[in-house]
């Protein structure tokens, strides 16, 4: 199990490495766009991505392409009002509507790579056509740059992506499960809802089933799976995620030492049994009770 860092800026990469990050598992590239009064050009973007890759000194960088729209509009990129922004034009849906902006971001990433390990993933993929369009654009550009160690994948945040994992796994290089959005969409609970968000628990067996499907499909095709939502840093989720066979956890830099310690203390065979039992339960509360009993017995 690799433990990597989630980053929302380029300055934090060196600290993440100092805290033990084995790579960056999620670079939320929105910061490059949000910190700018107009769409950032190729040179400005390349400098940011290069800064992260330099700090990583050969460790892999997983970048999420621009994930705005819906509830997160950019001032220079007006989006018509939507009644249901979380179900509207956001993430990959938005960038595919503006191929010029998407292409500039991909070029900046490929230029910054310089042969170093770069993984590019698209957010909010729910349809195979979205993945294929994004992949085709990246592959068309790739030939122009020195990008020997490139992988292309998707974030699994929309339940349809997990349900389609057996088909998608034949085409992607990796999956990264965004449990924040996956939980929101699987349970139909707004992740920021003032009274309901507490019930949006990624340890809900329905979410675990989607994670399990994704991991099994990926491994059947020799692909890897990361978790980059908040669940990855949840101590009670750790044995379950290890037991489901997840290959990488990506968490905030400050959580890395604790997560690494937690992983080291776990027994793989017991974690597998626990995960299987969790998949058969009916609520997040039942899963949490099961894990806390199991962890209690270990002490
Ligand atoms: C997620 O949805 O789990 C995720 C990592 O993306 P974000 O929280 O930025 O939407
Ligand atoms: Mg998300």
Coordinates of C-alpha atoms and ligand atoms in Angstrom, one line a residue:
X1 CA 0.0 0.0 0.0
X2 CA 1.5 3.3 -1.1
X3 CA 0.7 6.5 0.8
X4 CA 0.7 9.7 -1.2
X5 CA -0.3 13.3 -0.7
X6 CA -3.3 15.3 -1.8
X7 CA -2.2 18.8 -2.8
X8 CA -4.1 22.0 -3.6
X9 CA -1.0 24.1 -4.5
X10 CA 2.5 23.6 -5.8
X11 CA 4.3 24.9 -2.7
X12 CA 3.3 22.0 -0.5
X13 CA 5.0 19.3 -2.4
X14 CA 8.3 19.5 -0.6
X15 CA 6.6 19.4 2.8
X16 CA 4.6 16.3 1.7
X17 CA 7.9 14.5 0.7
X18 CA 9.4 15.5 4.0
X19 CA 6.4 14.0 5.8
X20 CA 6.9 10.7 3.9
X21 CA 4.7 11.0 0.8
X22 CA 5.6 8.4 -1.8
X23 CA 4.2 10.6 -4.5
X24 CA 1.3 13.0 -5.0
X25 CA -1.9 11.0 -5.4
X26 CA -4.1 14.0 -6.2
X27 CA -3.0 17.4 -7.4
X28 CA -6.2 19.5 -7.5
X29 CA -5.1 21.6 -10.4
X30 CA -8.0 24.1 -9.9
X31 CA -5.6 26.3 -7.9
X32 CA -3.7 27.2 -11.1
X33 CA -7.0 28.5 -12.5
X34 CA -8.6 30.0 -9.4
X35 CA -5.5 32.0 -8.5
X36 CA -5.6 33.7 -11.9
X37 CA -7.7 36.7 -13.1
X38 CA -7.9 35.1 -16.6
X39 CA -7.3 31.6 -18.0
X40 CA -3.6 30.7 -17.2
X41 CA -1.5 30.3 -20.2
X42 CA 0.8 27.3 -21.1
X43 CA 3.9 28.9 -19.5
X44 CA 2.2 29.8 -16.2
X45 CA 0.7 26.3 -15.9
X46 CA 3.9 24.5 -16.8
X47 CA 5.8 26.4 -14.1
X48 CA 3.4 25.2 -11.5
X49 CA 3.4 21.6 -12.5
X50 CA 7.2 21.6 -12.9
X51 CA 7.5 22.9 -9.3
X52 CA 5.6 19.9 -8.0
X53 CA 7.5 17.4 -10.1
X54 CA 10.9 19.0 -9.1
X55 CA 10.0 18.6 -5.4
X56 CA 8.9 15.0 -6.0
X57 CA 12.4 14.0 -7.2
X58 CA 11.2 11.2 -9.4
X59 CA 8.2 10.1 -7.3
X60 CA 5.0 9.9 -9.3
X61 CA 2.6 12.8 -9.7
X62 CA -1.1 12.1 -10.2
X63 CA -2.8 15.3 -11.6
X64 CA -6.6 15.8 -11.8
X65 CA -7.5 17.9 -14.8
X66 CA -9.5 21.0 -14.1
X67 CA -12.5 20.2 -11.9
X68 CA -14.7 23.3 -11.9
X69 CA -18.2 24.1 -13.0
X70 CA -21.5 23.5 -11.2
X71 CA -21.0 25.0 -7.8
X72 CA -17.4 26.1 -8.5
X73 CA -17.5 28.5 -11.4
X74 CA -14.5 30.5 -12.6
X75 CA -15.0 34.3 -12.9
X76 CA -13.6 34.4 -16.5
X77 CA -15.6 31.3 -17.5
X78 CA -19.3 32.1 -16.9
X79 CA -21.6 29.1 -16.8
X80 CA -25.4 29.5 -17.2
X81 CA -27.3 29.0 -14.0
X82 CA -28.2 25.4 -13.3
X83 CA -31.0 24.1 -11.1
X84 CA -28.8 21.1 -10.0
X85 CA -25.2 22.2 -10.3
X86 CA -23.8 18.9 -8.8
X87 CA -25.6 17.1 -11.6
X88 CA -24.7 19.7 -14.2
X89 CA -21.8 20.8 -16.4
X90 CA -18.9 20.1 -14.1
X91 CA -15.5 18.4 -14.2
X92 CA -14.8 16.5 -17.4
X93 CA -18.2 17.5 -18.8
X94 CA -17.1 21.2 -18.7
X95 CA -13.5 20.8 -20.0
X96 CA -14.7 18.7 -23.0
X97 CA -16.9 21.6 -23.9
X98 CA -13.8 23.9 -24.0
X99 CA -11.2 21.7 -25.7
X100 CA -8.8 24.6 -26.1
X101 CA -8.5 25.1 -22.3
X102 CA -8.2 21.3 -21.8
X103 CA -5.5 21.1 -24.5
X104 CA -3.5 23.9 -23.0
X105 CA -3.6 22.1 -19.6
X106 CA -2.5 18.8 -21.1
X107 CA 0.3 20.4 -23.0
X108 CA 1.5 22.2 -19.9
X109 CA 1.5 18.9 -18.0
X110 CA 3.3 16.9 -20.8
X111 CA 5.9 19.7 -21.1
X112 CA 6.6 19.7 -17.4
X113 CA 7.0 16.0 -17.2
X114 CA 10.4 15.7 -18.9
X115 CA 10.4 12.0 -18.7
X116 CA 9.3 11.9 -15.0
X117 CA 6.4 9.8 -13.8
X118 CA 3.2 11.6 -14.7
X119 CA -0.4 10.3 -14.3
X120 CA -3.2 12.3 -15.6
X121 CA -6.8 11.7 -14.6
X122 CA -10.2 13.2 -15.5
X123 CA -12.7 14.1 -12.8
X124 CA -16.4 13.2 -12.8
X125 CA -16.3 10.6 -15.6
X126 CA -19.6 8.8 -15.8
X127 CA -19.7 7.8 -19.5
X128 CA -17.1 5.8 -21.5
X129 CA -17.3 8.5 -24.2
X130 CA -16.0 11.1 -21.8
X131 CA -13.0 9.0 -20.9
X132 CA -12.3 8.2 -24.5
X133 CA -12.4 11.8 -25.7
X134 CA -10.0 12.9 -22.9
X135 CA -7.7 9.9 -23.6
X136 CA -7.6 10.6 -27.3
X137 CA -6.7 14.2 -26.8
X138 CA -3.9 13.3 -24.4
X139 CA -2.6 10.6 -26.7
X140 CA -2.6 12.9 -29.7
X141 CA -0.5 15.5 -27.8
X142 CA 1.8 13.0 -26.1
X143 CA 3.8 12.3 -29.3
X144 CA 5.1 15.9 -29.2
X145 CA 6.7 15.6 -25.8
X146 CA 9.2 13.6 -23.8
X147 CA 6.7 11.7 -21.7
X148 CA 8.1 8.2 -21.4
X149 CA 6.3 7.5 -18.1
X150 CA 2.8 8.6 -18.7
X151 CA -0.4 6.9 -17.4
X152 CA -3.9 8.0 -18.2
X153 CA -6.8 7.2 -15.9
X154 CA -10.1 8.4 -14.4
X155 CA -11.5 9.4 -11.0
X156 CA -14.3 7.1 -9.9
X157 CA -16.7 9.6 -8.4
X158 CA -19.9 8.8 -10.3
X159 CA -21.5 5.4 -9.5
X160 CA -21.8 4.6 -13.2
X161 CA -18.0 4.6 -13.5
X162 CA -17.7 2.0 -10.7
X163 CA -20.5 -0.1 -12.3
X164 CA -18.7 0.1 -15.6
X165 CA -15.3 -0.7 -14.1
X166 CA -15.0 -4.1 -15.8
X167 CA -15.3 -2.4 -19.2
X168 CA -13.3 0.7 -18.3
X169 CA -10.4 -1.3 -16.7
X170 CA -9.6 -2.6 -20.2
X171 CA -8.9 0.9 -21.4
X172 CA -7.6 3.0 -18.4
X173 CA -4.1 2.7 -16.8
X174 CA -5.5 3.3 -13.3
X175 CA -8.5 4.4 -11.2
X176 CA -8.5 6.9 -8.4
X177 CA -11.7 6.7 -6.3
X178 CA -12.9 10.1 -5.1
X179 CA -15.0 8.9 -2.2
X180 CA -16.2 12.4 -1.3
X181 CA -18.2 12.6 -4.5
X182 CA -18.8 8.9 -4.9
X183 CA -20.5 8.8 -1.5
X184 CA -22.5 11.9 -2.4
X185 CA -23.8 10.4 -5.6
X186 CA -24.3 6.8 -4.4
X187 CA -26.3 7.9 -1.3
X188 CA -27.9 11.0 -3.0
X189 CA -26.8 13.2 -0.1
X190 CA -25.3 16.6 -0.8
X191 CA -21.8 16.4 0.7
X192 CA -22.2 20.0 2.0
X193 CA -25.8 19.7 3.2
X194 CA -26.2 21.4 6.6
X195 CA -28.2 18.6 8.2
X196 CA -27.7 15.5 6.1
X197 CA -23.9 15.6 5.3
X198 CA -23.1 13.6 8.5
X199 CA -24.9 10.6 6.9
X200 CA -22.7 10.8 3.8
X201 CA -20.3 8.2 5.2
X202 CA -17.9 6.5 2.8
X203 CA -18.0 3.4 5.0
X204 CA -21.6 2.8 3.9
X205 CA -21.7 -0.7 2.5
X206 CA -23.2 0.6 -0.8
X207 CA -20.1 2.7 -1.3
X208 CA -17.8 -0.2 -0.2
X209 CA -19.5 -2.4 -2.9
X210 CA -18.6 0.2 -5.5
X211 CA -15.0 0.3 -4.3
X212 CA -14.9 -3.5 -4.3
X213 CA -16.2 -3.7 -7.9
X214 CA -13.6 -1.1 -9.0
X215 CA -10.7 -2.9 -7.4
X216 CA -11.7 -6.3 -8.6
X217 CA -12.1 -5.1 -12.2
X218 CA -8.8 -3.2 -12.1
X219 CA -6.8 -6.0 -10.7
X220 CA -8.3 -8.5 -13.2
X221 CA -6.7 -6.3 -15.9
X222 CA -3.4 -5.5 -14.0
X223 CA -4.3 -1.9 -13.2
X224 CA -4.0 -0.1 -9.9
X225 CA -6.5 1.7 -7.7
X226 CA -6.0 4.6 -5.4
X227 CA -8.4 6.3 -3.0
X228 CA -8.1 10.1 -2.8
X229 CA -11.2 11.1 -0.9
X230 CA -11.3 11.8 2.8
X231 CA -12.1 8.2 3.6
X232 CA -8.4 7.4 2.9
X233 CA -7.4 9.2 6.1
X234 CA -10.2 7.7 8.2
X235 CA -8.6 5.3 10.8
X236 CA -11.7 3.1 10.8
X237 CA -11.7 2.8 7.0
X238 CA -8.0 1.8 6.8
X239 CA -8.4 -1.9 7.5
X240 CA -11.4 -2.1 5.2
X241 CA -9.6 -0.4 2.3
X242 CA -6.5 -2.5 2.8
X243 CA -8.8 -5.6 2.9
X244 CA -10.5 -4.6 -0.3
X245 CA -7.1 -4.6 -2.0
X246 CA -6.7 -0.8 -2.7
X247 CA -3.2 -0.1 -3.9
X248 CA -2.7 3.5 -2.8
X249 CA -4.1 6.0 -0.4
X250 CA -3.8 9.7 -1.0
X251 CA -4.3 11.9 2.0
X252 CA -3.5 15.4 3.2
X253 CA 0.3 15.8 3.9
X254 CA -0.2 16.2 7.6
X255 CA -2.1 12.8 7.8
X256 CA 0.7 10.8 6.1
X257 CA 2.7 9.7 9.1
X258 CA -0.5 8.5 11.0
X259 CA -1.8 6.7 7.9
X260 CA 1.5 5.0 7.3
X261 CA 1.7 3.9 10.9
X262 CA -1.9 2.6 10.7
X263 CA -1.1 0.6 7.5
X264 CA 2.1 -0.9 9.1
X265 CA 0.1 -2.2 12.1
X266 CA -2.5 -4.0 10.0
X267 CA -2.6 -7.7 9.1
X268 CA -3.5 -8.2 5.4
X269 CA -5.4 -11.5 6.0
X270 CA -7.4 -10.2 8.8
X271 CA -8.1 -7.0 6.9
X272 CA -9.4 -9.1 4.0
X273 CA -11.8 -11.0 6.3
X274 CA -13.0 -7.7 7.8
X275 CA -13.7 -6.1 4.4
X276 CA -15.6 -9.2 3.3
X277 CA -17.8 -9.0 6.4
X278 CA -18.3 -5.2 6.0
X279 CA -19.6 -5.8 2.4
X280 CA -22.4 -7.9 3.8
X281 CA -23.7 -5.3 6.3
X282 CA -26.5 -2.9 5.9
X283 CA -25.3 0.5 7.2
X284 CA -22.3 2.6 7.8
X285 CA -22.9 2.4 11.5
X286 CA -22.8 -1.4 11.4
X287 CA -19.5 -1.2 9.5
X288 CA -18.0 1.2 12.0
X289 CA -19.1 -1.0 14.9
X290 CA -17.5 -4.0 13.2
X291 CA -14.2 -2.2 12.7
X292 CA -14.1 -0.8 16.1
X293 CA -14.7 -4.2 17.7
X294 CA -11.9 -5.7 15.5
X295 CA -9.5 -2.9 16.3
X296 CA -10.4 -3.2 20.0
X297 CA -9.6 -6.9 19.9
X298 CA -6.2 -6.2 18.4
X299 CA -5.2 -3.9 21.3
Ligands
LIG1 C1 -13.5 13.4 -4.1 O1 -14.6 13.7 -4.7 O2 -13.4 12.4 -3.3 C2 -12.3 14.1 -4.4 C3 -11.1 13.7 -4.0 O3 -12.5 15.3 -5.1 P1 -13.0 16.6 -4.5 O4 -13.1 16.4 -3.0 O5 -12.0 17.7 -4.8 O6 -14.3 16.8 -5.2
LIG2 MG1 -14.6 15.1 -6.4

